[in-house]
């Protein structure tokens, strides 16, 4: 079986990027080990601190962030990094070729219940004439990503990655510590009968979004003429992985709960990398009015509405939410 680094070389991925990916992989293997140890590793539970997003940090979030930071800052290819757990950009090597944004442990409310969690990352070329610690380094559209991926810490540890030439999945062979190619050139079915959304938020959505969901729930007796099933992992990385594996639609729409926070998911280290993975597997990823990959980022921890998954279903959803009544 072909391993990750052979695969990257076959794809003619440049050596500096491969070197950077080695750091991500080494950190993720260490995180995977600690996740597997669970309570035995003494890492579960909350710290007193809250991160910048106002969510309570779990110890494992902090540890994962530190592992990634330490390994990435030791990598000469990293000019700067941005993390969900860091308020500001962290400067790396002034001559590094790349910048990387990551969510060290997505879906952290699943840590204590032994549920799916994952690391999401997004890599861009560093911009010349911009200081390494300047947020402006990260003001690049998602379509400029040179690589994106996630590591899913589930029953097995999986890496799903794209460097622009298709989306591929690798499974960690724990006996060798190597990621082996287990799904090449993933192709997401264009149609689906599965949706993923936190339905408890529906009173905060737009009328059009409610209309779309109502019609899904009406099933065969409604205008969609088919029954839909609902799945919600409460970890984007798990929901996206299901869609990558068998199709579906995932939505975290904007809502009117808090005018200062009209959306939940983060553009730089959640929406953009997932959008690149999805598009390179034939799927679609939009906010409510444009392709996610075309959004011009304004700030580091910016949030964005997300509608992604099977291409035809995302298209139908967009029709509903842009309809005039
Ligand atoms: O990053 C936020 C996140 O944990 C995502 O991974 C997940 O999709 C979402 O929040 C879950 O949100 P909720 O708390 O509404 O279920």
XYZ file of C-alpha atoms and ligand atoms in Angstrom:
341
model
C 0.000 0.000 0.000
C 1.230 3.471 -0.790
C 2.030 5.743 2.133
C 1.289 9.435 2.442
C 4.754 10.707 1.618
C 5.170 8.445 -1.436
C 1.786 9.705 -2.584
C 2.778 13.363 -2.133
C 5.994 12.806 -4.087
C 4.009 11.076 -6.861
C 1.772 14.145 -6.967
C 4.963 16.243 -7.409
C 4.257 18.185 -4.235
C 7.212 20.486 -3.565
C 9.693 19.351 -0.936
C 9.209 22.334 1.457
C 5.476 21.642 1.637
C 6.129 17.953 2.295
C 8.470 18.995 5.106
C 5.743 21.168 6.627
C 3.228 18.339 6.326
C 5.605 16.046 8.190
C 5.330 18.393 11.177
C 1.521 18.365 11.002
C 1.537 14.574 10.744
C 3.936 14.120 13.649
C 1.822 16.354 15.858
C -1.364 14.581 14.824
C 0.062 11.156 15.621
C 0.905 12.373 19.102
C -2.589 13.872 19.475
C -4.124 10.598 18.242
C -2.181 8.704 20.877
C -3.374 11.015 23.649
C -6.964 10.912 22.418
C -6.861 7.110 22.536
C -5.548 7.192 26.088
C -8.601 9.256 27.109
C -9.057 9.604 30.841
C -6.001 7.423 31.371
C -3.827 10.162 29.959
C -5.231 12.452 32.623
C -6.131 14.988 30.001
C -9.913 15.213 30.218
C -11.798 18.013 31.928
C -11.840 21.765 31.558
C -9.230 24.332 32.389
C -10.265 27.527 34.143
C -9.486 29.605 31.088
C -11.743 30.361 28.174
C -10.417 30.705 24.647
C -10.991 33.746 22.490
C -14.271 32.341 21.146
C -15.726 32.199 24.656
C -15.904 28.428 24.797
C -14.510 26.526 27.731
C -11.227 24.917 26.774
C -10.654 21.267 27.503
C -7.189 20.242 28.489
C -6.829 18.221 25.347
C -7.475 21.364 23.241
C -4.641 23.094 24.995
C -2.310 20.135 24.671
C -3.120 19.651 20.978
C -2.554 23.314 20.280
C 0.783 23.241 22.070
C 1.936 20.130 20.218
C 1.087 21.599 16.847
C 2.620 24.948 17.739
C 5.869 23.438 19.001
C 6.367 21.210 15.982
C 5.320 23.833 13.448
C 7.479 26.565 14.937
C 10.443 24.179 14.785
C 9.787 23.700 11.062
C 11.806 26.178 8.954
C 9.067 26.270 6.306
C 6.543 27.969 8.611
C 6.473 31.799 8.386
C 3.405 32.179 10.615
C 0.619 30.229 12.198
C -2.921 30.991 13.294
C -4.870 28.748 15.612
C -8.361 28.697 17.036
C -6.691 28.686 20.431
C -4.448 31.724 19.809
C -5.764 35.300 19.908
C -3.225 36.560 17.399
C -0.885 35.343 14.684
C 2.237 33.567 15.922
C 5.377 34.354 13.932
C 7.654 31.545 12.780
C 10.762 31.626 10.618
C 10.975 34.965 8.743
C 12.114 33.076 5.631
C 9.503 30.327 5.815
C 7.595 29.732 2.577
C 4.201 28.925 4.076
C 1.632 30.027 6.618
C -0.751 27.619 8.304
C -4.077 28.067 10.067
C -5.519 25.259 12.165
C -8.185 24.181 14.578
C -6.169 21.860 16.823
C -9.171 19.951 18.112
C -12.460 20.504 16.369
C -15.622 19.286 18.082
C -14.141 19.546 21.542
C -17.513 19.038 23.238
C -17.083 15.416 22.094
C -13.861 14.902 24.068
C -15.535 13.896 27.314
C -17.981 11.515 25.612
C -15.394 9.571 23.582
C -16.904 10.971 20.381
C -15.321 12.021 17.104
C -12.878 14.928 17.184
C -10.262 16.127 14.734
C -7.552 18.550 13.672
C -8.287 20.774 10.662
C -5.540 22.653 8.793
C -5.164 25.070 5.905
C -1.869 26.074 4.249
C -1.082 29.129 2.099
C 2.052 30.622 0.632
C 3.503 33.337 2.849
C 3.155 36.819 1.379
C 6.355 38.774 0.839
C 6.515 42.336 2.236
C 4.150 41.441 5.075
C 5.619 40.805 8.503
C 5.380 37.236 9.782
C 3.272 38.269 12.766
C 0.903 40.452 10.746
C -2.688 39.207 10.483
C -2.641 40.402 6.871
C -0.627 37.267 6.044
C -3.916 35.378 6.416
C -6.019 37.732 4.301
C -5.979 35.330 1.385
C -9.016 33.789 -0.238
C -9.597 30.105 0.366
C -8.949 29.352 -3.290
C -5.317 30.331 -2.669
C -4.798 27.425 -0.280
C -1.974 25.156 -1.439
C -3.063 22.335 0.828
C -5.918 21.573 3.227
C -6.869 18.607 5.318
C -8.123 17.134 8.526
C -7.137 14.313 10.820
C -10.156 12.556 12.271
C -9.590 10.822 15.603
C -12.371 8.237 15.431
C -12.327 4.464 15.836
C -9.417 4.707 13.389
C -7.268 7.766 12.749
C -7.761 9.146 9.248
C -6.112 11.898 7.285
C -8.100 13.453 4.457
C -6.015 15.817 2.363
C -5.850 17.773 -0.860
C -2.971 19.589 -2.501
C -5.219 20.591 -5.374
C -5.125 17.297 -7.254
C -8.110 15.444 -5.876
C -9.028 14.608 -2.293
C -7.579 11.454 -0.762
C -7.916 9.588 2.532
C -5.155 7.835 4.456
C -5.617 5.558 7.450
C -3.053 5.527 10.236
C -1.479 2.103 10.561
C -0.840 2.193 14.286
C 1.588 -0.720 14.067
C 3.961 1.247 11.806
C 2.955 4.832 12.592
C 2.370 5.425 8.877
C -0.613 6.879 7.025
C -1.581 4.531 4.163
C -3.720 5.500 1.185
C -7.178 3.974 1.640
C -9.348 6.145 -0.633
C -7.909 7.720 -3.760
C -9.610 10.553 -5.653
C -12.759 10.651 -3.595
C -15.917 11.512 -5.488
C -18.887 12.751 -3.463
C -22.279 11.689 -4.892
C -24.102 14.740 -6.268
C -27.453 13.735 -4.738
C -28.261 12.731 -1.207
C -30.981 11.825 1.285
C -29.041 12.883 4.402
C -28.765 16.260 6.074
C -26.809 17.498 9.081
C -27.864 20.578 11.001
C -28.445 21.538 14.621
C -32.268 21.602 14.453
C -32.558 23.129 17.911
C -31.529 26.464 16.375
C -34.362 26.638 13.883
C -36.221 29.466 15.574
C -33.185 31.687 14.888
C -32.916 30.953 11.152
C -34.263 32.944 8.202
C -37.739 32.025 6.906
C -36.174 30.639 3.740
C -33.803 28.386 5.637
C -36.736 27.099 7.718
C -38.685 26.465 4.508
C -35.825 24.400 3.087
C -35.558 22.272 6.231
C -39.332 21.869 6.513
C -39.458 20.465 3.000
C -36.666 17.996 3.799
C -38.537 16.833 6.874
C -41.808 16.451 4.923
C -40.098 13.676 2.970
C -42.086 11.747 0.390
C -45.273 13.657 1.166
C -43.648 17.054 0.527
C -42.332 18.879 -2.549
C -38.978 17.041 -2.441
C -40.764 13.705 -2.962
C -38.208 11.652 -1.037
C -37.456 10.839 2.581
C -34.401 12.394 4.199
C -32.533 11.144 7.240
C -30.800 13.429 9.745
C -27.306 12.982 11.248
C -25.526 15.376 13.636
C -22.106 14.607 15.113
C -21.631 17.995 16.800
C -18.125 17.975 15.348
C -17.783 19.466 11.887
C -14.899 17.155 11.159
C -17.105 14.081 11.748
C -20.038 15.443 9.766
C -17.816 16.441 6.853
C -16.131 13.060 6.906
C -19.491 11.322 6.563
C -20.266 13.546 3.572
C -16.857 12.826 2.037
C -17.557 9.107 2.544
C -21.123 8.864 1.209
C -22.549 12.314 0.417
C -24.969 14.506 2.330
C -25.488 18.156 3.155
C -24.077 19.935 6.215
C -25.431 23.298 7.271
C -24.469 25.779 9.939
C -26.539 28.738 8.740
C -26.458 32.296 9.959
C -28.912 33.014 12.750
C -30.308 35.996 14.605
C -29.457 34.949 18.176
C -26.665 37.429 18.635
C -26.205 40.289 16.168
C -22.494 40.369 16.999
C -22.158 36.718 16.000
C -24.453 35.934 13.086
C -22.635 32.684 12.239
C -20.709 30.058 14.201
C -18.021 28.365 12.151
C -14.673 29.968 11.436
C -13.674 30.860 7.916
C -9.917 30.356 8.121
C -9.552 27.037 9.870
C -12.944 25.370 9.462
C -14.888 26.546 6.405
C -12.005 27.163 3.965
C -10.117 23.887 4.381
C -13.349 21.866 4.307
C -14.497 23.788 1.223
C -11.278 22.964 -0.642
C -11.502 19.277 0.302
C -15.156 19.181 -0.745
C -14.702 20.970 -4.053
C -11.753 18.778 -4.984
C -14.010 15.780 -4.405
C -16.831 17.127 -6.622
C -18.870 18.702 -3.797
C -19.935 22.298 -3.242
C -19.339 24.707 -0.355
C -21.115 28.050 -0.032
C -22.060 30.525 2.609
C -25.517 31.941 1.929
C -24.532 33.956 -1.132
C -21.113 33.029 -2.447
C -18.592 30.226 -2.777
C -16.722 29.970 0.504
C -13.389 29.825 -1.337
C -14.061 33.270 -2.880
C -14.630 35.077 0.419
C -12.102 37.813 1.147
C -11.127 37.258 4.808
C -11.295 40.351 6.997
C -10.128 39.011 10.318
C -8.401 36.021 11.834
C -11.281 34.498 13.757
C -14.008 35.545 11.349
C -17.140 33.398 11.322
C -19.154 32.407 8.323
C -22.366 30.568 7.459
C -21.661 27.176 5.895
C -23.674 25.048 3.466
C -21.619 22.232 2.019
C -21.846 18.756 0.598
C -23.389 16.942 -2.355
C -23.388 19.387 -5.271
C -27.021 19.090 -6.382
C -28.390 19.300 -2.831
C -26.331 22.403 -2.005
C -27.630 23.946 -5.224
C -31.238 23.198 -4.234
C -30.665 24.673 -0.784
C -29.200 27.854 -2.285
C -32.288 28.209 -4.480
C -34.521 28.075 -1.417
C -32.538 30.561 0.590
C -32.222 33.116 -2.184
C -35.907 32.838 -3.227
C -38.122 35.903 -2.884
C -41.560 35.509 -1.346
O -16.245 24.578 15.965
C -17.422 24.451 16.321
C -18.137 23.117 16.360
O -17.719 22.279 17.402
C -18.171 22.308 15.046
O -17.178 21.349 14.961
C -19.563 21.694 15.088
O -20.065 21.449 13.806
C -20.354 22.724 15.819
O -19.462 23.516 16.581
C -21.345 22.098 16.782
O -22.212 23.067 17.163
P -23.461 22.843 18.139
O -22.914 23.158 19.472
O -24.463 23.804 17.662
O -23.889 21.412 18.012
